[in-house]
PDB file of N, CA and C in Angstrom:
ATOM      1  N   MET A 248      -1.803 -57.578-105.527  1.00  0.00           N
ATOM      2  CA  MET A 248      -2.263 -58.381-104.378  1.00  0.00           C
ATOM      3  C   MET A 248      -1.130 -59.067-104.035  1.00  0.00           C
ATOM      4  N   SER A 249      -0.677 -58.962-102.612  1.00  0.00           N
ATOM      5  CA  SER A 249       0.451 -60.037-102.268  1.00  0.00           C
ATOM      6  C   SER A 249      -0.304 -61.382-101.458  1.00  0.00           C
ATOM      7  N   PHE A 250       0.570 -62.242-101.675  1.00  0.00           N
ATOM      8  CA  PHE A 250       0.258 -63.682-100.898  1.00  0.00           C
ATOM      9  C   PHE A 250       1.496 -63.810-100.042  1.00  0.00           C
ATOM     10  N   GLU A 251       1.144 -64.579 -99.085  1.00  0.00           N
ATOM     11  CA  GLU A 251       1.829 -65.112 -98.215  1.00  0.00           C
ATOM     12  C   GLU A 251       1.642 -66.634 -97.813  1.00  0.00           C
ATOM     13  N   PRO A 252       2.682 -67.500 -97.378  1.00  0.00           N
ATOM     14  CA  PRO A 252       2.467 -68.959 -97.332  1.00  0.00           C
ATOM     15  C   PRO A 252       1.136 -68.963 -96.121  1.00  0.00           C
ATOM     16  N   GLY A 253       0.315 -70.045 -96.160  1.00  0.00           N
ATOM     17  CA  GLY A 253      -0.678 -70.063 -95.402  1.00  0.00           C
ATOM     18  C   GLY A 253      -1.934 -69.351 -96.024  1.00  0.00           C
ATOM     19  N   ASP A 254      -1.948 -68.471 -96.888  1.00  0.00           N
ATOM     20  CA  ASP A 254      -3.148 -67.821 -97.339  1.00  0.00           C
ATOM     21  C   ASP A 254      -4.107 -68.884 -98.044  1.00  0.00           C
ATOM     22  N   VAL A 255      -5.259 -68.537 -97.883  1.00  0.00           N
ATOM     23  CA  VAL A 255      -6.397 -69.559 -98.589  1.00  0.00           C
ATOM     24  C   VAL A 255      -6.730 -68.627 -99.804  1.00  0.00           C
ATOM     25  N   VAL A 256      -6.368 -69.338-100.816  1.00  0.00           N
ATOM     26  CA  VAL A 256      -6.830 -68.487-102.291  1.00  0.00           C
ATOM     27  C   VAL A 256      -7.772 -69.407-103.310  1.00  0.00           C
ATOM     28  N   ARG A 257      -8.119 -68.849-103.990  1.00  0.00           N
ATOM     29  CA  ARG A 257      -8.905 -69.391-105.172  1.00  0.00           C
ATOM     30  C   ARG A 257      -8.744 -68.747-106.443  1.00  0.00           C
ATOM     31  N   LEU A 258      -8.693 -69.423-107.453  1.00  0.00           N
ATOM     32  CA  LEU A 258      -8.878 -68.569-108.992  1.00  0.00           C
ATOM     33  C   LEU A 258      -9.831 -67.955-109.070  1.00  0.00           C
ATOM     34  N   LYS A 259      -9.527 -66.826-109.718  1.00  0.00           N
ATOM     35  CA  LYS A 259     -10.778 -65.980-110.098  1.00  0.00           C
ATOM     36  C   LYS A 259     -11.793 -66.466-110.636  1.00  0.00           C
ATOM     37  N   SER A 260     -11.479 -67.388-111.586  1.00  0.00           N
ATOM     38  CA  SER A 260     -12.531 -67.885-112.593  1.00  0.00           C
ATOM     39  C   SER A 260     -13.040 -69.085-111.596  1.00  0.00           C
ATOM     40  N   GLY A 261     -12.848 -69.413-110.556  1.00  0.00           N
ATOM     41  CA  GLY A 261     -13.274 -70.633-109.760  1.00  0.00           C
ATOM     42  C   GLY A 261     -12.330 -71.844-109.419  1.00  0.00           C
ATOM     43  N   GLY A 262     -13.025 -72.651-108.757  1.00  0.00           N
ATOM     44  CA  GLY A 262     -12.218 -73.864-108.563  1.00  0.00           C
ATOM     45  C   GLY A 262     -12.220 -74.222-107.039  1.00  0.00           C
ATOM     46  N   PRO A 263     -11.371 -75.201-106.828  1.00  0.00           N
ATOM     47  CA  PRO A 263     -11.118 -75.439-105.276  1.00  0.00           C
ATOM     48  C   PRO A 263     -10.322 -74.300-104.404  1.00  0.00           C
ATOM     49  N   LEU A 264     -10.867 -74.451-103.192  1.00  0.00           N
ATOM     50  CA  LEU A 264      -9.996 -73.372-102.256  1.00  0.00           C
ATOM     51  C   LEU A 264      -8.521 -74.143-102.032  1.00  0.00           C
ATOM     52  N   MET A 265      -7.275 -73.370-102.298  1.00  0.00           N
ATOM     53  CA  MET A 265      -5.936 -73.837-102.148  1.00  0.00           C
ATOM     54  C   MET A 265      -5.414 -73.001-100.990  1.00  0.00           C
ATOM     55  N   THR A 266      -4.106 -73.752-100.727  1.00  0.00           N
ATOM     56  CA  THR A 266      -3.413 -73.041 -99.660  1.00  0.00           C
ATOM     57  C   THR A 266      -2.063 -72.614-100.304  1.00  0.00           C
ATOM     58  N   VAL A 267      -1.582 -71.452-100.071  1.00  0.00           N
ATOM     59  CA  VAL A 267      -0.389 -70.966-100.589  1.00  0.00           C
ATOM     60  C   VAL A 267       0.875 -71.809 -99.962  1.00  0.00           C
ATOM     61  N   GLU A 268       1.646 -72.195-100.384  1.00  0.00           N
ATOM     62  CA  GLU A 268       2.823 -72.954-100.031  1.00  0.00           C
ATOM     63  C   GLU A 268       4.131 -72.072-100.055  1.00  0.00           C
ATOM     64  N   GLN A 269       4.037 -71.439-100.900  1.00  0.00           N
ATOM     65  CA  GLN A 269       5.246 -70.511-101.249  1.00  0.00           C
ATOM     66  C   GLN A 269       4.950 -69.436-102.294  1.00  0.00           C
ATOM     67  N   VAL A 270       5.805 -68.104-102.109  1.00  0.00           N
ATOM     68  CA  VAL A 270       5.682 -67.259-102.945  1.00  0.00           C
ATOM     69  C   VAL A 270       7.005 -66.638-103.500  1.00  0.00           C
ATOM     70  N   GLY A 271       7.328 -66.433-104.818  1.00  0.00           N
ATOM     71  CA  GLY A 271       8.602 -66.011-105.187  1.00  0.00           C
ATOM     72  C   GLY A 271       8.555 -65.958-106.798  1.00  0.00           C
ATOM     73  N   THR A 272       9.763 -65.923-107.080  1.00  0.00           N
ATOM     74  CA  THR A 272      10.138 -65.803-108.605  1.00  0.00           C
ATOM     75  C   THR A 272      10.216 -67.222-109.303  1.00  0.00           C
ATOM     76  N   ALA A 273       9.488 -67.603-110.426  1.00  0.00           N
ATOM     77  CA  ALA A 273       9.768 -68.722-110.943  1.00  0.00           C
ATOM     78  C   ALA A 273      11.130 -68.776-111.750  1.00  0.00           C
ATOM     79  N   ALA A 274      12.063 -69.941-111.518  1.00  0.00           N
ATOM     80  CA  ALA A 274      13.354 -69.806-112.103  1.00  0.00           C
ATOM     81  C   ALA A 274      13.466 -69.808-113.709  1.00  0.00           C
ATOM     82  N   MET A 275      12.555 -70.619-114.360  1.00  0.00           N
ATOM     83  CA  MET A 275      12.484 -70.431-115.739  1.00  0.00           C
ATOM     84  C   MET A 275      11.879 -69.298-116.336  1.00  0.00           C
ATOM     85  N   THR A 276      11.032 -68.644-115.800  1.00  0.00           N
ATOM     86  CA  THR A 276      10.449 -67.507-116.452  1.00  0.00           C
ATOM     87  C   THR A 276      10.664 -66.210-115.799  1.00  0.00           C
ATOM     88  N   GLY A 277      11.221 -66.237-114.855  1.00  0.00           N
ATOM     89  CA  GLY A 277      11.440 -64.926-113.956  1.00  0.00           C
ATOM     90  C   GLY A 277      10.475 -64.235-113.509  1.00  0.00           C
ATOM     91  N   GLU A 278       9.022 -64.915-113.500  1.00  0.00           N
ATOM     92  CA  GLU A 278       7.728 -64.160-113.205  1.00  0.00           C
ATOM     93  C   GLU A 278       7.577 -64.375-111.795  1.00  0.00           C
ATOM     94  N   ASP A 279       6.788 -63.480-111.243  1.00  0.00           N
ATOM     95  CA  ASP A 279       6.069 -63.606-109.967  1.00  0.00           C
ATOM     96  C   ASP A 279       5.248 -65.004-109.962  1.00  0.00           C
ATOM     97  N   THR A 280       5.286 -65.846-108.951  1.00  0.00           N
ATOM     98  CA  THR A 280       4.522 -67.117-108.818  1.00  0.00           C
ATOM     99  C   THR A 280       4.063 -67.412-107.463  1.00  0.00           C
ATOM    100  N   VAL A 281       2.948 -67.837-107.552  1.00  0.00           N
ATOM    101  CA  VAL A 281       2.461 -68.423-106.337  1.00  0.00           C
ATOM    102  C   VAL A 281       2.244 -69.806-106.180  1.00  0.00           C
ATOM    103  N   TRP A 282       2.929 -70.732-105.324  1.00  0.00           N
ATOM    104  CA  TRP A 282       2.910 -72.288-105.301  1.00  0.00           C
ATOM    105  C   TRP A 282       1.738 -72.572-104.477  1.00  0.00           C
ATOM    106  N   CYS A 283       0.638 -73.417-104.953  1.00  0.00           N
ATOM    107  CA  CYS A 283      -0.380 -73.809-104.083  1.00  0.00           C
ATOM    108  C   CYS A 283      -0.556 -75.161-104.139  1.00  0.00           C
ATOM    109  N   VAL A 284      -1.497 -75.620-102.909  1.00  0.00           N
ATOM    110  CA  VAL A 284      -1.540 -77.121-102.729  1.00  0.00           C
ATOM    111  C   VAL A 284      -3.122 -76.868-102.217  1.00  0.00           C
ATOM    112  N   TRP A 285      -3.373 -78.395-102.602  1.00  0.00           N
ATOM    113  CA  TRP A 285      -5.148 -78.526-102.147  1.00  0.00           C
ATOM    114  C   TRP A 285      -5.421 -79.962-102.334  1.00  0.00           C
ATOM    115  N   PHE A 286      -6.404 -80.503-102.056  1.00  0.00           N
ATOM    116  CA  PHE A 286      -6.837 -81.641-101.935  1.00  0.00           C
ATOM    117  C   PHE A 286      -7.923 -81.990-102.438  1.00  0.00           C
ATOM    118  N   GLU A 287      -8.018 -83.207-103.609  1.00  0.00           N
ATOM    119  CA  GLU A 287      -9.150 -83.567-104.538  1.00  0.00           C
ATOM    120  C   GLU A 287      -9.523 -84.841-104.048  1.00  0.00           C
ATOM    121  N   LYS A 288     -10.855 -85.060-104.122  1.00  0.00           N
ATOM    122  CA  LYS A 288     -11.432 -86.503-103.822  1.00  0.00           C
ATOM    123  C   LYS A 288     -11.135 -87.304-105.021  1.00  0.00           C
ATOM    124  N   ILE A 289     -10.497 -88.307-104.973  1.00  0.00           N
ATOM    125  CA  ILE A 289     -10.099 -89.207-106.417  1.00  0.00           C
ATOM    126  C   ILE A 289     -10.606 -90.737-105.656  1.00  0.00           C
ATOM    127  N   GLY A 290     -11.826 -91.175-106.150  1.00  0.00           N
ATOM    128  CA  GLY A 290     -12.257 -92.376-105.626  1.00  0.00           C
ATOM    129  C   GLY A 290     -12.636 -92.179-103.977  1.00  0.00           C
ATOM    130  N   ASN A 291     -12.167 -93.071-103.241  1.00  0.00           N
ATOM    131  CA  ASN A 291     -12.131 -92.917-101.815  1.00  0.00           C
ATOM    132  C   ASN A 291     -11.445 -92.168-101.017  1.00  0.00           C
ATOM    133  N   ARG A 292     -10.369 -91.590-101.619  1.00  0.00           N
ATOM    134  CA  ARG A 292      -9.333 -91.124-100.961  1.00  0.00           C
ATOM    135  C   ARG A 292      -8.855 -89.704-101.475  1.00  0.00           C
ATOM    136  N   GLN A 293      -8.616 -88.776-100.761  1.00  0.00           N
ATOM    137  CA  GLN A 293      -7.973 -87.520-100.962  1.00  0.00           C
ATOM    138  C   GLN A 293      -6.748 -87.343-101.370  1.00  0.00           C
ATOM    139  N   ALA A 294      -6.468 -86.833-102.621  1.00  0.00           N
ATOM    140  CA  ALA A 294      -5.237 -86.939-103.248  1.00  0.00           C
ATOM    141  C   ALA A 294      -4.498 -85.341-103.345  1.00  0.00           C
ATOM    142  N   ARG A 295      -3.363 -85.303-102.854  1.00  0.00           N
ATOM    143  CA  ARG A 295      -2.822 -83.868-102.798  1.00  0.00           C
ATOM    144  C   ARG A 295      -2.608 -83.431-104.144  1.00  0.00           C
ATOM    145  N   GLN A 296      -2.792 -82.175-104.506  1.00  0.00           N
ATOM    146  CA  GLN A 296      -2.598 -81.739-105.579  1.00  0.00           C
ATOM    147  C   GLN A 296      -1.841 -80.596-105.598  1.00  0.00           C
ATOM    148  N   GLU A 297      -0.981 -80.104-106.499  1.00  0.00           N
ATOM    149  CA  GLU A 297      -0.145 -78.947-106.357  1.00  0.00           C
ATOM    150  C   GLU A 297       0.135 -78.183-107.924  1.00  0.00           C
ATOM    151  N   ALA A 298       0.142 -76.846-107.688  1.00  0.00           N
ATOM    152  CA  ALA A 298       0.223 -76.078-109.041  1.00  0.00           C
ATOM    153  C   ALA A 298       0.893 -74.732-108.718  1.00  0.00           C
ATOM    154  N   THR A 299       1.336 -74.055-109.690  1.00  0.00           N
ATOM    155  CA  THR A 299       1.801 -72.726-109.573  1.00  0.00           C
ATOM    156  C   THR A 299       0.857 -71.720-110.540  1.00  0.00           C
ATOM    157  N   PHE A 300       0.851 -70.642-109.946  1.00  0.00           N
ATOM    158  CA  PHE A 300      -0.054 -69.552-110.581  1.00  0.00           C
ATOM    159  C   PHE A 300       0.332 -68.394-110.530  1.00  0.00           C
ATOM    160  N   ARG A 301       0.097 -67.308-111.587  1.00  0.00           N
ATOM    161  CA  ARG A 301       0.582 -65.876-111.669  1.00  0.00           C
ATOM    162  C   ARG A 301      -0.349 -65.327-110.384  1.00  0.00           C
ATOM    163  N   PRO A 302      -0.015 -64.429-109.670  1.00  0.00           N
ATOM    164  CA  PRO A 302      -0.645 -63.605-108.517  1.00  0.00           C
ATOM    165  C   PRO A 302      -2.013 -62.842-109.262  1.00  0.00           C
ATOM    166  N   SER A 303      -1.801 -62.573-110.240  1.00  0.00           N
ATOM    167  CA  SER A 303      -3.191 -61.917-110.906  1.00  0.00           C
ATOM    168  C   SER A 303      -4.223 -62.860-111.119  1.00  0.00           C
ATOM    169  N   SER A 304      -4.093 -64.111-111.204  1.00  0.00           N
ATOM    170  CA  SER A 304      -5.164 -64.913-111.260  1.00  0.00           C
ATOM    171  C   SER A 304      -5.804 -65.548-110.033  1.00  0.00           C
ATOM    172  N   LEU A 305      -5.252 -65.204-108.972  1.00  0.00           N
ATOM    173  CA  LEU A 305      -5.782 -65.439-107.514  1.00  0.00           C
ATOM    174  C   LEU A 305      -6.392 -64.562-106.773  1.00  0.00           C
ATOM    175  N   GLU A 306      -7.234 -64.632-105.785  1.00  0.00           N
ATOM    176  CA  GLU A 306      -7.884 -63.958-104.891  1.00  0.00           C
ATOM    177  C   GLU A 306      -7.862 -64.714-103.699  1.00  0.00           C
ATOM    178  N   LYS A 307      -7.745 -63.991-102.510  1.00  0.00           N
ATOM    179  CA  LYS A 307      -7.634 -64.388-101.296  1.00  0.00           C
ATOM    180  C   LYS A 307      -8.988 -64.699-100.621  1.00  0.00           C
ATOM    181  N   ARG A 308      -9.242 -65.856 -99.960  1.00  0.00           N
ATOM    182  CA  ARG A 308     -10.687 -66.313 -99.546  1.00  0.00           C
ATOM    183  C   ARG A 308     -10.322 -66.539 -98.018  1.00  0.00           C
ATOM    184  N   SER A 309     -11.688 -66.537 -97.593  1.00  0.00           N
ATOM    185  CA  SER A 309     -11.851 -67.042 -96.013  1.00  0.00           C
ATOM    186  C   SER A 309     -11.769 -68.747 -95.961  1.00  0.00           C
ATOM    187  N   PRO A 310     -11.004 -69.119 -95.046  1.00  0.00           N
ATOM    188  CA  PRO A 310     -10.977 -70.557 -95.014  1.00  0.00           C
ATOM    189  C   PRO A 310     -12.369 -71.115 -94.835  1.00  0.00           C
ATOM    190  N   SER A 311     -12.684 -72.224 -95.443  1.00  0.00           N
ATOM    191  CA  SER A 311     -13.889 -72.749 -95.337  1.00  0.00           C
ATOM    192  C   SER A 311     -13.973 -74.205 -94.544  1.00  0.00           C
ATOM    193  N   TYR A 312     -14.473 -74.290 -93.599  1.00  0.00           N
ATOM    194  CA  TYR A 312     -14.315 -75.640 -92.740  1.00  0.00           C
ATOM    195  C   TYR A 312     -15.819 -76.280 -93.059  1.00  0.00           C
ATOM    196  N   GLY A 313     -15.805 -77.287 -93.841  1.00  0.00           N
ATOM    197  CA  GLY A 313     -16.887 -77.981 -94.154  1.00  0.00           C
ATOM    198  C   GLY A 313     -17.325 -78.989 -92.782  1.00  0.00           C
ATOM    199  N   GLY A 314     -17.147 -78.795 -91.662  1.00  0.00           N
ATOM    200  CA  GLY A 314     -17.567 -79.393 -90.777  1.00  0.00           C
ATOM    201  C   GLY A 314     -16.536 -79.745 -89.647  1.00  0.00           C
ATOM    202  N   SER A 315     -16.813 -80.588 -88.832  1.00  0.00           N
ATOM    203  CA  SER A 315     -15.554 -80.685 -87.522  1.00  0.00           C
ATOM    204  C   SER A 315     -14.889 -82.003 -88.133  1.00  0.00           C
ATOM    205  N   PHE A 316     -13.599 -82.330 -87.647  1.00  0.00           N
ATOM    206  CA  PHE A 316     -12.979 -83.128 -87.757  1.00  0.00           C
ATOM    207  C   PHE A 316     -12.023 -83.616 -86.295  1.00  0.00           C
ATOM    208  N   SER A 317     -11.596 -85.002 -86.478  1.00  0.00           N
ATOM    209  CA  SER A 317     -11.166 -85.360 -85.308  1.00  0.00           C
ATOM    210  C   SER A 317      -9.706 -86.145 -85.525  1.00  0.00           C
ATOM    211  N   VAL A 318      -8.764 -85.937 -84.882  1.00  0.00           N
ATOM    212  CA  VAL A 318      -7.470 -86.787 -85.001  1.00  0.00           C
ATOM    213  C   VAL A 318      -7.412 -87.807 -83.770  1.00  0.00           C
ATOM    214  N   SER A 319      -7.137 -89.068 -84.527  1.00  0.00           N
ATOM    215  CA  SER A 319      -6.719 -90.181 -83.314  1.00  0.00           C
ATOM    216  C   SER A 319      -5.501 -90.486 -83.264  1.00  0.00           C
ATOM    217  N   ARG A 320      -4.728 -90.786 -82.153  1.00  0.00           N
ATOM    218  CA  ARG A 320      -3.482 -91.485 -82.131  1.00  0.00           C
ATOM    219  C   ARG A 320      -3.405 -92.467 -81.681  1.00  0.00           C
ATOM    220  N   ALA A 321      -2.685 -93.720 -82.248  1.00  0.00           N
ATOM    221  CA  ALA A 321      -2.573 -95.026 -81.705  1.00  0.00           C
ATOM    222  C   ALA A 321      -1.671 -95.149 -80.484  1.00  0.00           C
TER     223      ALA A 321
END
């Protein structure tokens, strides 16, 4: 399966929904790699997390919107 930046994915074994940030070859291993980001609640705030995965460990998912949100500008 191929992935593109912006795809929403999840590990086949479960876990949070993640967004593909980059797809390419890892410099150290020469293996196909998918760079992903997601947010995790830590205390009262959302912390950005990131990691790399082999494409074979990921599956594409539909984006899940847990409700509405708004943006305020000062």
